[in-house]
C-alpha cells in the first residue's frame, strides 16, 4: 500500500540526491571548493575545516561558542559552517566535496553508502531512543501502532526516524507495506500532519518536542525498546585520512561541549533556544532527551548499523547491500594512540 514512495525507491532516492546536490552546490557557491576533499595550503595542513550541521544539538553550541575556531587558528585552519535541514542532504554535500564533516542520525550514512559516498564514521554520541517518536494528532482515534494499518504516515526518507518507523511497525506486527508512507522533510511533514493529510508522523527532536508542546501531539511509540538512535559524526574519507589531527581536535572540542551539557542540561536549553529560534519550553523538552558523550565508533556500534542496513536492503529502500565496515575509520599514529 505504500504507493507514494516504497514502490519506486530508486526514483525517490535520486530525487533526494538532487535536493542534497542543490544544497551542496549552494554551499559551494558561497566559497566551498566542490569536488575536493578539503582545501589545502602549500604546507601539510588543510586551509579550512568545513562542517555541516543541523538545527539542533552539540554542533550548534560549538559553532556559537567559537572555541574550535580559536583552537584551529593556531594551525592556520579556518572553520566554515553550513546548515542543512536533515541528514541525507548533509551527507550528499560530503559526497560531492562541499563539506568535510557533519553530524546525522543512524540511517543517513547507510543511504549515503548505498549511493556511493566515500565517507567514514569518526565518532558517535550515546543512544537517545526517547528523542524520536511516532506521533498522531491529539484528537486522533488511533490509540496504538497496530491501528495504523492502511493509514498514511509521514517521515523523512533516509532519516533516523525512517528506521524508527520500520521497527515500531514490526513490533506491532505490521509490515512496512501495510501502511502508506509519505516521504516528506520535517517542515512539509508538519504541515501535512497539522492539516490532516497524514494520520501519523515519525519524527525526531526538536521537531518532536515542538509537535508535542505546540500541537499536543500524542506519541504512540518512541524509540525505547525499538532503536538506539545514535547520533554520528562522519567525514569525507580523504579528509579524515589526510588530516586525522584536525578531526581529533574537532572531536575533542565536541567532547568539551558534551561534558558541559551533561552537567548543565537547563543551561543547554537556554543557550540553544535563541540560536535555533525555538521557544524555550520546547527546547527544554528536547534537550532533556539529548545524549552527551562523544566517543570513537566501536565494532559493536558498527554491527548495529549493519543490521539497519540489512533491513533497509530487505525492504528495497536502498538499491544495494551496504557493508558498514567499509566506512570504519582507522586513524594511525598519534590519533589512534589518543583514542
PDB file of N, CA and C in Angstrom, residues 138-238:
ATOM      1  N   UNK A 138      -3.676  15.114  18.429  1.00  0.00           N
ATOM      2  CA  UNK A 138      -4.261  14.953  19.765  1.00  0.00           C
ATOM      3  C   UNK A 138      -5.660  14.348  19.721  1.00  0.00           C
ATOM      4  N   UNK A 139      -6.433  14.647  18.672  1.00  0.00           N
ATOM      5  CA  UNK A 139      -7.808  14.158  18.598  1.00  0.00           C
ATOM      6  C   UNK A 139      -7.948  12.895  17.753  1.00  0.00           C
ATOM      7  N   UNK A 140      -6.831  12.303  17.363  1.00  0.00           N
ATOM      8  CA  UNK A 140      -6.886  11.104  16.539  1.00  0.00           C
ATOM      9  C   UNK A 140      -7.535   9.947  17.300  1.00  0.00           C
ATOM     10  N   UNK A 141      -8.388   9.165  16.639  1.00  0.00           N
ATOM     11  CA  UNK A 141      -8.974   7.986  17.284  1.00  0.00           C
ATOM     12  C   UNK A 141      -7.986   6.833  17.411  1.00  0.00           C
ATOM     13  N   UNK A 142      -6.844   6.951  16.754  1.00  0.00           N
ATOM     14  CA  UNK A 142      -5.836   5.886  16.770  1.00  0.00           C
ATOM     15  C   UNK A 142      -5.131   5.865  18.125  1.00  0.00           C
ATOM     16  N   UNK A 143      -5.171   4.699  18.766  1.00  0.00           N
ATOM     17  CA  UNK A 143      -4.594   4.569  20.104  1.00  0.00           C
ATOM     18  C   UNK A 143      -3.366   3.666  20.150  1.00  0.00           C
ATOM     19  N   UNK A 144      -3.097   2.945  19.077  1.00  0.00           N
ATOM     20  CA  UNK A 144      -1.944   2.030  19.078  1.00  0.00           C
ATOM     21  C   UNK A 144      -1.331   1.979  17.687  1.00  0.00           C
ATOM     22  N   UNK A 145      -0.093   1.543  17.613  1.00  0.00           N
ATOM     23  CA  UNK A 145       0.585   1.438  16.323  1.00  0.00           C
ATOM     24  C   UNK A 145      -0.129   0.442  15.416  1.00  0.00           C
ATOM     25  N   UNK A 146      -0.657  -0.630  16.001  1.00  0.00           N
ATOM     26  CA  UNK A 146      -1.345  -1.653  15.210  1.00  0.00           C
ATOM     27  C   UNK A 146      -2.522  -1.081  14.437  1.00  0.00           C
ATOM     28  N   UNK A 147      -3.121  -0.009  14.955  1.00  0.00           N
ATOM     29  CA  UNK A 147      -4.282   0.604  14.298  1.00  0.00           C
ATOM     30  C   UNK A 147      -3.891   1.449  13.090  1.00  0.00           C
ATOM     31  N   UNK A 148      -2.601   1.551  12.807  1.00  0.00           N
ATOM     32  CA  UNK A 148      -2.139   2.337  11.662  1.00  0.00           C
ATOM     33  C   UNK A 148      -2.192   1.566  10.345  1.00  0.00           C
ATOM     34  N   UNK A 149      -2.578   0.322  10.383  1.00  0.00           N
ATOM     35  CA  UNK A 149      -2.655  -0.461   9.149  1.00  0.00           C
ATOM     36  C   UNK A 149      -3.556   0.243   8.137  1.00  0.00           C
ATOM     37  N   UNK A 150      -3.017   0.465   6.933  1.00  0.00           N
ATOM     38  CA  UNK A 150      -3.763   1.144   5.888  1.00  0.00           C
ATOM     39  C   UNK A 150      -3.749   2.659   5.994  1.00  0.00           C
ATOM     40  N   UNK A 151      -3.071   3.198   7.006  1.00  0.00           N
ATOM     41  CA  UNK A 151      -3.046   4.648   7.218  1.00  0.00           C
ATOM     42  C   UNK A 151      -1.814   5.267   6.557  1.00  0.00           C
ATOM     43  N   UNK A 152      -1.862   6.577   6.433  1.00  0.00           N
ATOM     44  CA  UNK A 152      -0.759   7.313   5.806  1.00  0.00           C
ATOM     45  C   UNK A 152       0.139   7.914   6.883  1.00  0.00           C
ATOM     46  N   UNK A 153       1.449   7.682   6.744  1.00  0.00           N
ATOM     47  CA  UNK A 153       2.421   8.130   7.739  1.00  0.00           C
ATOM     48  C   UNK A 153       3.505   8.957   7.060  1.00  0.00           C
ATOM     49  N   UNK A 154       3.839  10.102   7.629  1.00  0.00           N
ATOM     50  CA  UNK A 154       4.895  10.970   7.102  1.00  0.00           C
ATOM     51  C   UNK A 154       6.215  10.654   7.787  1.00  0.00           C
ATOM     52  N   UNK A 155       7.299  10.676   7.003  1.00  0.00           N
ATOM     53  CA  UNK A 155       8.640  10.509   7.544  1.00  0.00           C
ATOM     54  C   UNK A 155       9.626  11.016   6.497  1.00  0.00           C
ATOM     55  N   UNK A 156      10.756  11.496   6.949  1.00  0.00           N
ATOM     56  CA  UNK A 156      11.819  11.918   6.034  1.00  0.00           C
ATOM     57  C   UNK A 156      12.594  10.685   5.587  1.00  0.00           C
ATOM     58  N   UNK A 157      12.643  10.434   4.287  1.00  0.00           N
ATOM     59  CA  UNK A 157      13.312   9.242   3.770  1.00  0.00           C
ATOM     60  C   UNK A 157      14.804   9.274   4.103  1.00  0.00           C
ATOM     61  N   UNK A 158      15.296   8.154   4.615  1.00  0.00           N
ATOM     62  CA  UNK A 158      16.711   8.057   4.928  1.00  0.00           C
ATOM     63  C   UNK A 158      17.089   8.680   6.261  1.00  0.00           C
ATOM     64  N   UNK A 159      16.111   9.170   7.012  1.00  0.00           N
ATOM     65  CA  UNK A 159      16.395   9.782   8.311  1.00  0.00           C
ATOM     66  C   UNK A 159      16.404   8.716   9.404  1.00  0.00           C
ATOM     67  N   UNK A 160      16.854   9.105  10.602  1.00  0.00           N
ATOM     68  CA  UNK A 160      16.799   8.177  11.726  1.00  0.00           C
ATOM     69  C   UNK A 160      15.364   7.739  12.005  1.00  0.00           C
ATOM     70  N   UNK A 161      14.407   8.648  11.812  1.00  0.00           N
ATOM     71  CA  UNK A 161      13.003   8.326  12.053  1.00  0.00           C
ATOM     72  C   UNK A 161      12.452   7.337  11.043  1.00  0.00           C
ATOM     73  N   UNK A 162      13.135   7.178   9.909  1.00  0.00           N
ATOM     74  CA  UNK A 162      12.720   6.195   8.917  1.00  0.00           C
ATOM     75  C   UNK A 162      12.892   4.779   9.484  1.00  0.00           C
ATOM     76  N   UNK A 163      14.031   4.548  10.133  1.00  0.00           N
ATOM     77  CA  UNK A 163      14.237   3.234  10.738  1.00  0.00           C
ATOM     78  C   UNK A 163      13.335   3.044  11.948  1.00  0.00           C
ATOM     79  N   UNK A 164      13.095   4.110  12.710  1.00  0.00           N
ATOM     80  CA  UNK A 164      12.150   4.015  13.828  1.00  0.00           C
ATOM     81  C   UNK A 164      10.804   3.510  13.329  1.00  0.00           C
ATOM     82  N   UNK A 165      10.332   4.068  12.228  1.00  0.00           N
ATOM     83  CA  UNK A 165       9.044   3.649  11.678  1.00  0.00           C
ATOM     84  C   UNK A 165       9.053   2.166  11.331  1.00  0.00           C
ATOM     85  N   UNK A 166      10.128   1.720  10.692  1.00  0.00           N
ATOM     86  CA  UNK A 166      10.243   0.294  10.352  1.00  0.00           C
ATOM     87  C   UNK A 166      10.122  -0.567  11.599  1.00  0.00           C
ATOM     88  N   UNK A 167      10.844  -0.198  12.634  1.00  0.00           N
ATOM     89  CA  UNK A 167      10.910  -1.034  13.843  1.00  0.00           C
ATOM     90  C   UNK A 167       9.617  -1.025  14.651  1.00  0.00           C
ATOM     91  N   UNK A 168       8.998   0.145  14.828  1.00  0.00           N
ATOM     92  CA  UNK A 168       7.778   0.166  15.646  1.00  0.00           C
ATOM     93  C   UNK A 168       6.625  -0.541  14.923  1.00  0.00           C
ATOM     94  N   UNK A 169       6.618  -0.484  13.601  1.00  0.00           N
ATOM     95  CA  UNK A 169       5.613  -1.246  12.857  1.00  0.00           C
ATOM     96  C   UNK A 169       5.838  -2.737  13.064  1.00  0.00           C
ATOM     97  N   UNK A 170       7.085  -3.176  12.966  1.00  0.00           N
ATOM     98  CA  UNK A 170       7.398  -4.591  13.194  1.00  0.00           C
ATOM     99  C   UNK A 170       7.001  -5.022  14.597  1.00  0.00           C
ATOM    100  N   UNK A 171       7.277  -4.191  15.588  1.00  0.00           N
ATOM    101  CA  UNK A 171       6.935  -4.524  16.974  1.00  0.00           C
ATOM    102  C   UNK A 171       5.437  -4.656  17.173  1.00  0.00           C
ATOM    103  N   UNK A 172       4.665  -3.971  16.313  1.00  0.00           N
ATOM    104  CA  UNK A 172       3.203  -4.033  16.404  1.00  0.00           C
ATOM    105  C   UNK A 172       2.611  -5.110  15.499  1.00  0.00           C
ATOM    106  N   UNK A 173       3.498  -5.888  14.858  1.00  0.00           N
ATOM    107  CA  UNK A 173       3.023  -6.953  13.998  1.00  0.00           C
ATOM    108  C   UNK A 173       2.640  -6.518  12.599  1.00  0.00           C
ATOM    109  N   UNK A 174       3.101  -5.330  12.190  1.00  0.00           N
ATOM    110  CA  UNK A 174       2.788  -4.814  10.861  1.00  0.00           C
ATOM    111  C   UNK A 174       4.016  -4.837   9.969  1.00  0.00           C
ATOM    112  N   UNK A 175       3.793  -4.995   8.678  1.00  0.00           N
ATOM    113  CA  UNK A 175       4.861  -4.867   7.695  1.00  0.00           C
ATOM    114  C   UNK A 175       4.917  -3.423   7.208  1.00  0.00           C
ATOM    115  N   UNK A 176       6.071  -3.051   6.666  1.00  0.00           N
ATOM    116  CA  UNK A 176       6.215  -1.686   6.146  1.00  0.00           C
ATOM    117  C   UNK A 176       5.211  -1.426   5.028  1.00  0.00           C
ATOM    118  N   UNK A 177       4.906  -2.468   4.270  1.00  0.00           N
ATOM    119  CA  UNK A 177       3.951  -2.329   3.174  1.00  0.00           C
ATOM    120  C   UNK A 177       2.498  -2.272   3.642  1.00  0.00           C
ATOM    121  N   UNK A 178       2.281  -2.452   4.947  1.00  0.00           N
ATOM    122  CA  UNK A 178       0.915  -2.373   5.482  1.00  0.00           C
ATOM    123  C   UNK A 178       0.435  -0.940   5.651  1.00  0.00           C
ATOM    124  N   UNK A 179       1.351   0.020   5.527  1.00  0.00           N
ATOM    125  CA  UNK A 179       0.980   1.432   5.668  1.00  0.00           C
ATOM    126  C   UNK A 179       1.370   2.184   4.411  1.00  0.00           C
ATOM    127  N   UNK A 180       0.826   3.358   4.251  1.00  0.00           N
ATOM    128  CA  UNK A 180       1.139   4.210   3.105  1.00  0.00           C
ATOM    129  C   UNK A 180       2.105   5.287   3.576  1.00  0.00           C
ATOM    130  N   UNK A 181       3.325   5.213   3.099  1.00  0.00           N
ATOM    131  CA  UNK A 181       4.373   6.116   3.590  1.00  0.00           C
ATOM    132  C   UNK A 181       4.512   7.324   2.682  1.00  0.00           C
ATOM    133  N   UNK A 182       4.426   8.513   3.273  1.00  0.00           N
ATOM    134  CA  UNK A 182       4.666   9.760   2.547  1.00  0.00           C
ATOM    135  C   UNK A 182       6.025  10.291   2.974  1.00  0.00           C
ATOM    136  N   UNK A 183       6.979  10.307   2.058  1.00  0.00           N
ATOM    137  CA  UNK A 183       8.313  10.784   2.391  1.00  0.00           C
ATOM    138  C   UNK A 183       8.365  12.299   2.259  1.00  0.00           C
ATOM    139  N   UNK A 184       8.464  12.957   3.406  1.00  0.00           N
ATOM    140  CA  UNK A 184       8.438  14.411   3.451  1.00  0.00           C
ATOM    141  C   UNK A 184       9.505  14.931   4.409  1.00  0.00           C
ATOM    142  N   UNK A 185      10.194  16.026   4.068  1.00  0.00           N
ATOM    143  CA  UNK A 185      11.117  16.652   5.022  1.00  0.00           C
ATOM    144  C   UNK A 185      10.316  17.232   6.179  1.00  0.00           C
ATOM    145  N   UNK A 186      10.969  17.523   7.322  1.00  0.00           N
ATOM    146  CA  UNK A 186      10.247  17.923   8.524  1.00  0.00           C
ATOM    147  C   UNK A 186       9.235  19.059   8.357  1.00  0.00           C
ATOM    148  N   UNK A 187       9.582  20.133   7.670  1.00  0.00           N
ATOM    149  CA  UNK A 187       8.662  21.257   7.541  1.00  0.00           C
ATOM    150  C   UNK A 187       7.397  20.859   6.783  1.00  0.00           C
ATOM    151  N   UNK A 188       7.556  20.126   5.679  1.00  0.00           N
ATOM    152  CA  UNK A 188       6.405  19.683   4.904  1.00  0.00           C
ATOM    153  C   UNK A 188       5.603  18.637   5.662  1.00  0.00           C
ATOM    154  N   UNK A 189       6.303  17.791   6.410  1.00  0.00           N
ATOM    155  CA  UNK A 189       5.614  16.762   7.185  1.00  0.00           C
ATOM    156  C   UNK A 189       4.754  17.391   8.280  1.00  0.00           C
ATOM    157  N   UNK A 190       5.261  18.435   8.919  1.00  0.00           N
ATOM    158  CA  UNK A 190       4.455  19.084   9.955  1.00  0.00           C
ATOM    159  C   UNK A 190       3.204  19.703   9.344  1.00  0.00           C
ATOM    160  N   UNK A 191       3.342  20.334   8.193  1.00  0.00           N
ATOM    161  CA  UNK A 191       2.172  20.929   7.537  1.00  0.00           C
ATOM    162  C   UNK A 191       1.140  19.856   7.196  1.00  0.00           C
ATOM    163  N   UNK A 192       1.603  18.722   6.703  1.00  0.00           N
ATOM    164  CA  UNK A 192       0.696  17.621   6.377  1.00  0.00           C
ATOM    165  C   UNK A 192       0.060  17.056   7.638  1.00  0.00           C
ATOM    166  N   UNK A 193       0.819  16.989   8.709  1.00  0.00           N
ATOM    167  CA  UNK A 193       0.325  16.478   9.993  1.00  0.00           C
ATOM    168  C   UNK A 193      -0.755  17.394  10.559  1.00  0.00           C
ATOM    169  N   UNK A 194      -0.495  18.684  10.530  1.00  0.00           N
ATOM    170  CA  UNK A 194      -1.461  19.648  11.059  1.00  0.00           C
ATOM    171  C   UNK A 194      -2.748  19.693  10.242  1.00  0.00           C
ATOM    172  N   UNK A 195      -2.625  19.537   8.937  1.00  0.00           N
ATOM    173  CA  UNK A 195      -3.799  19.643   8.058  1.00  0.00           C
ATOM    174  C   UNK A 195      -4.599  18.349   7.967  1.00  0.00           C
ATOM    175  N   UNK A 196      -4.054  17.273   8.530  1.00  0.00           N
ATOM    176  CA  UNK A 196      -4.754  16.004   8.480  1.00  0.00           C
ATOM    177  C   UNK A 196      -4.515  15.199   7.217  1.00  0.00           C
ATOM    178  N   UNK A 197      -3.533  15.626   6.405  1.00  0.00           N
ATOM    179  CA  UNK A 197      -3.245  14.889   5.171  1.00  0.00           C
ATOM    180  C   UNK A 197      -2.468  13.602   5.440  1.00  0.00           C
ATOM    181  N   UNK A 198      -1.924  13.466   6.637  1.00  0.00           N
ATOM    182  CA  UNK A 198      -1.337  12.199   7.070  1.00  0.00           C
ATOM    183  C   UNK A 198      -1.933  11.857   8.430  1.00  0.00           C
ATOM    184  N   UNK A 199      -1.933  10.579   8.743  1.00  0.00           N
ATOM    185  CA  UNK A 199      -2.531  10.123  10.005  1.00  0.00           C
ATOM    186  C   UNK A 199      -1.523  10.068  11.141  1.00  0.00           C
ATOM    187  N   UNK A 200      -0.255   9.979  10.793  1.00  0.00           N
ATOM    188  CA  UNK A 200       0.789   9.890  11.814  1.00  0.00           C
ATOM    189  C   UNK A 200       2.084  10.434  11.235  1.00  0.00           C
ATOM    190  N   UNK A 201       3.058  10.653  12.129  1.00  0.00           N
ATOM    191  CA  UNK A 201       4.326  11.255  11.720  1.00  0.00           C
ATOM    192  C   UNK A 201       5.437  10.646  12.543  1.00  0.00           C
ATOM    193  N   UNK A 202       6.464  10.118  11.898  1.00  0.00           N
ATOM    194  CA  UNK A 202       7.652   9.604  12.584  1.00  0.00           C
ATOM    195  C   UNK A 202       8.714  10.687  12.533  1.00  0.00           C
ATOM    196  N   UNK A 203       9.139  11.199  13.691  1.00  0.00           N
ATOM    197  CA  UNK A 203       9.936  12.426  13.718  1.00  0.00           C
ATOM    198  C   UNK A 203      10.851  12.462  14.940  1.00  0.00           C
ATOM    199  N   UNK A 204      11.867  13.282  14.862  1.00  0.00           N
ATOM    200  CA  UNK A 204      12.871  13.396  15.907  1.00  0.00           C
ATOM    201  C   UNK A 204      12.841  14.802  16.520  1.00  0.00           C
ATOM    202  N   UNK A 205      13.551  14.965  17.639  1.00  0.00           N
ATOM    203  CA  UNK A 205      13.689  16.271  18.289  1.00  0.00           C
ATOM    204  C   UNK A 205      14.600  17.189  17.471  1.00  0.00           C
ATOM    205  N   UNK A 206      14.341  18.510  17.496  1.00  0.00           N
ATOM    206  CA  UNK A 206      13.353  19.225  18.307  1.00  0.00           C
ATOM    207  C   UNK A 206      11.968  19.309  17.667  1.00  0.00           C
ATOM    208  N   UNK A 207      11.824  18.768  16.435  1.00  0.00           N
ATOM    209  CA  UNK A 207      10.517  18.795  15.780  1.00  0.00           C
ATOM    210  C   UNK A 207       9.485  17.993  16.572  1.00  0.00           C
ATOM    211  N   UNK A 208       9.933  16.896  17.166  1.00  0.00           N
ATOM    212  CA  UNK A 208       9.049  16.087  18.007  1.00  0.00           C
ATOM    213  C   UNK A 208       8.558  16.884  19.201  1.00  0.00           C
ATOM    214  N   UNK A 209       9.487  17.507  19.915  1.00  0.00           N
ATOM    215  CA  UNK A 209       9.105  18.300  21.086  1.00  0.00           C
ATOM    216  C   UNK A 209       8.170  19.439  20.706  1.00  0.00           C
ATOM    217  N   UNK A 210       8.414  20.068  19.556  1.00  0.00           N
ATOM    218  CA  UNK A 210       7.547  21.158  19.103  1.00  0.00           C
ATOM    219  C   UNK A 210       6.139  20.654  18.837  1.00  0.00           C
ATOM    220  N   UNK A 211       6.010  19.487  18.217  1.00  0.00           N
ATOM    221  CA  UNK A 211       4.686  18.930  17.951  1.00  0.00           C
ATOM    222  C   UNK A 211       3.978  18.573  19.248  1.00  0.00           C
ATOM    223  N   UNK A 212       4.725  18.071  20.208  1.00  0.00           N
ATOM    224  CA  UNK A 212       4.121  17.710  21.494  1.00  0.00           C
ATOM    225  C   UNK A 212       3.668  18.943  22.270  1.00  0.00           C
ATOM    226  N   UNK A 213       4.509  19.969  22.313  1.00  0.00           N
ATOM    227  CA  UNK A 213       4.184  21.162  23.109  1.00  0.00           C
ATOM    228  C   UNK A 213       3.211  22.101  22.410  1.00  0.00           C
ATOM    229  N   UNK A 214       3.358  22.263  21.117  1.00  0.00           N
ATOM    230  CA  UNK A 214       2.550  23.236  20.385  1.00  0.00           C
ATOM    231  C   UNK A 214       1.245  22.664  19.837  1.00  0.00           C
ATOM    232  N   UNK A 215       1.265  21.377  19.468  1.00  0.00           N
ATOM    233  CA  UNK A 215       0.087  20.750  18.857  1.00  0.00           C
ATOM    234  C   UNK A 215      -0.562  19.715  19.766  1.00  0.00           C
ATOM    235  N   UNK A 216       0.038  19.476  20.924  1.00  0.00           N
ATOM    236  CA  UNK A 216      -0.438  18.441  21.838  1.00  0.00           C
ATOM    237  C   UNK A 216      -0.499  17.070  21.170  1.00  0.00           C
ATOM    238  N   UNK A 217       0.445  16.818  20.282  1.00  0.00           N
ATOM    239  CA  UNK A 217       0.513  15.525  19.603  1.00  0.00           C
ATOM    240  C   UNK A 217       0.767  14.418  20.624  1.00  0.00           C
ATOM    241  N   UNK A 218       0.253  13.230  20.328  1.00  0.00           N
ATOM    242  CA  UNK A 218       0.419  12.068  21.200  1.00  0.00           C
ATOM    243  C   UNK A 218       1.405  11.077  20.587  1.00  0.00           C
ATOM    244  N   UNK A 219       2.269  10.549  21.412  1.00  0.00           N
ATOM    245  CA  UNK A 219       3.219   9.542  20.940  1.00  0.00           C
ATOM    246  C   UNK A 219       2.614   8.153  21.078  1.00  0.00           C
ATOM    247  N   UNK A 220       2.546   7.426  19.955  1.00  0.00           N
ATOM    248  CA  UNK A 220       2.118   6.030  20.002  1.00  0.00           C
ATOM    249  C   UNK A 220       3.275   5.144  20.448  1.00  0.00           C
ATOM    250  N   UNK A 221       4.473   5.533  20.066  1.00  0.00           N
ATOM    251  CA  UNK A 221       5.678   4.791  20.460  1.00  0.00           C
ATOM    252  C   UNK A 221       6.881   5.673  20.219  1.00  0.00           C
ATOM    253  N   UNK A 222       7.844   5.613  21.138  1.00  0.00           N
ATOM    254  CA  UNK A 222       9.121   6.269  20.874  1.00  0.00           C
ATOM    255  C   UNK A 222      10.164   5.186  20.605  1.00  0.00           C
ATOM    256  N   UNK A 223      11.428   5.557  20.621  1.00  0.00           N
ATOM    257  CA  UNK A 223      12.461   4.610  20.242  1.00  0.00           C
ATOM    258  C   UNK A 223      12.830   3.592  21.299  1.00  0.00           C
ATOM    259  N   UNK A 224      12.358   3.769  22.537  1.00  0.00           N
ATOM    260  CA  UNK A 224      12.724   2.843  23.606  1.00  0.00           C
ATOM    261  C   UNK A 224      12.239   1.429  23.281  1.00  0.00           C
ATOM    262  N   UNK A 225      13.162   0.485  23.322  1.00  0.00           N
ATOM    263  CA  UNK A 225      12.816  -0.888  23.006  1.00  0.00           C
ATOM    264  C   UNK A 225      12.746  -1.174  21.519  1.00  0.00           C
ATOM    265  N   UNK A 226      13.056  -0.174  20.708  1.00  0.00           N
ATOM    266  CA  UNK A 226      12.968  -0.346  19.252  1.00  0.00           C
ATOM    267  C   UNK A 226      14.264   0.018  18.551  1.00  0.00           C
ATOM    268  N   UNK A 227      14.849   1.158  18.899  1.00  0.00           N
ATOM    269  CA  UNK A 227      16.058   1.639  18.233  1.00  0.00           C
ATOM    270  C   UNK A 227      17.001   2.248  19.260  1.00  0.00           C
ATOM    271  N   UNK A 228      18.268   2.359  18.896  1.00  0.00           N
ATOM    272  CA  UNK A 228      19.247   3.029  19.754  1.00  0.00           C
ATOM    273  C   UNK A 228      19.220   4.534  19.511  1.00  0.00           C
ATOM    274  N   UNK A 229      19.074   4.920  18.252  1.00  0.00           N
ATOM    275  CA  UNK A 229      19.096   6.326  17.846  1.00  0.00           C
ATOM    276  C   UNK A 229      20.417   6.997  18.217  1.00  0.00           C
ATOM    277  N   UNK A 230      21.506   6.461  17.667  1.00  0.00           N
ATOM    278  CA  UNK A 230      22.800   7.109  17.828  1.00  0.00           C
ATOM    279  C   UNK A 230      22.873   8.359  16.952  1.00  0.00           C
ATOM    280  N   UNK A 231      23.625   9.328  17.415  1.00  0.00           N
ATOM    281  CA  UNK A 231      23.993  10.470  16.591  1.00  0.00           C
ATOM    282  C   UNK A 231      25.434  10.255  16.157  1.00  0.00           C
ATOM    283  N   UNK A 232      25.678  10.299  14.845  1.00  0.00           N
ATOM    284  CA  UNK A 232      27.014  10.022  14.327  1.00  0.00           C
ATOM    285  C   UNK A 232      27.685  11.276  13.777  1.00  0.00           C
ATOM    286  N   UNK A 233      29.000  11.305  13.900  1.00  0.00           N
ATOM    287  CA  UNK A 233      29.831  12.301  13.223  1.00  0.00           C
ATOM    288  C   UNK A 233      30.548  11.568  12.097  1.00  0.00           C
ATOM    289  N   UNK A 234      30.462  12.109  10.899  1.00  0.00           N
ATOM    290  CA  UNK A 234      31.072  11.479   9.736  1.00  0.00           C
ATOM    291  C   UNK A 234      31.953  12.454   8.997  1.00  0.00           C
ATOM    292  N   UNK A 235      32.889  11.914   8.248  1.00  0.00           N
ATOM    293  CA  UNK A 235      33.814  12.742   7.473  1.00  0.00           C
ATOM    294  C   UNK A 235      34.005  12.149   6.091  1.00  0.00           C
ATOM    295  N   UNK A 236      34.334  13.009   5.141  1.00  0.00           N
ATOM    296  CA  UNK A 236      34.809  12.519   3.856  1.00  0.00           C
ATOM    297  C   UNK A 236      36.078  11.718   4.124  1.00  0.00           C
ATOM    298  N   UNK A 237      36.168  10.513   3.591  1.00  0.00           N
ATOM    299  CA  UNK A 237      37.316   9.663   3.871  1.00  0.00           C
ATOM    300  C   UNK A 237      38.659  10.345   3.553  1.00  0.00           C
ATOM    301  N   UNK A 238      38.805  10.990   2.380  1.00  0.00           N
ATOM    302  CA  UNK A 238      40.101  11.613   2.080  1.00  0.00           C
ATOM    303  C   UNK A 238      40.506  12.646   3.132  1.00  0.00           C
TER     304      UNK A 238
END
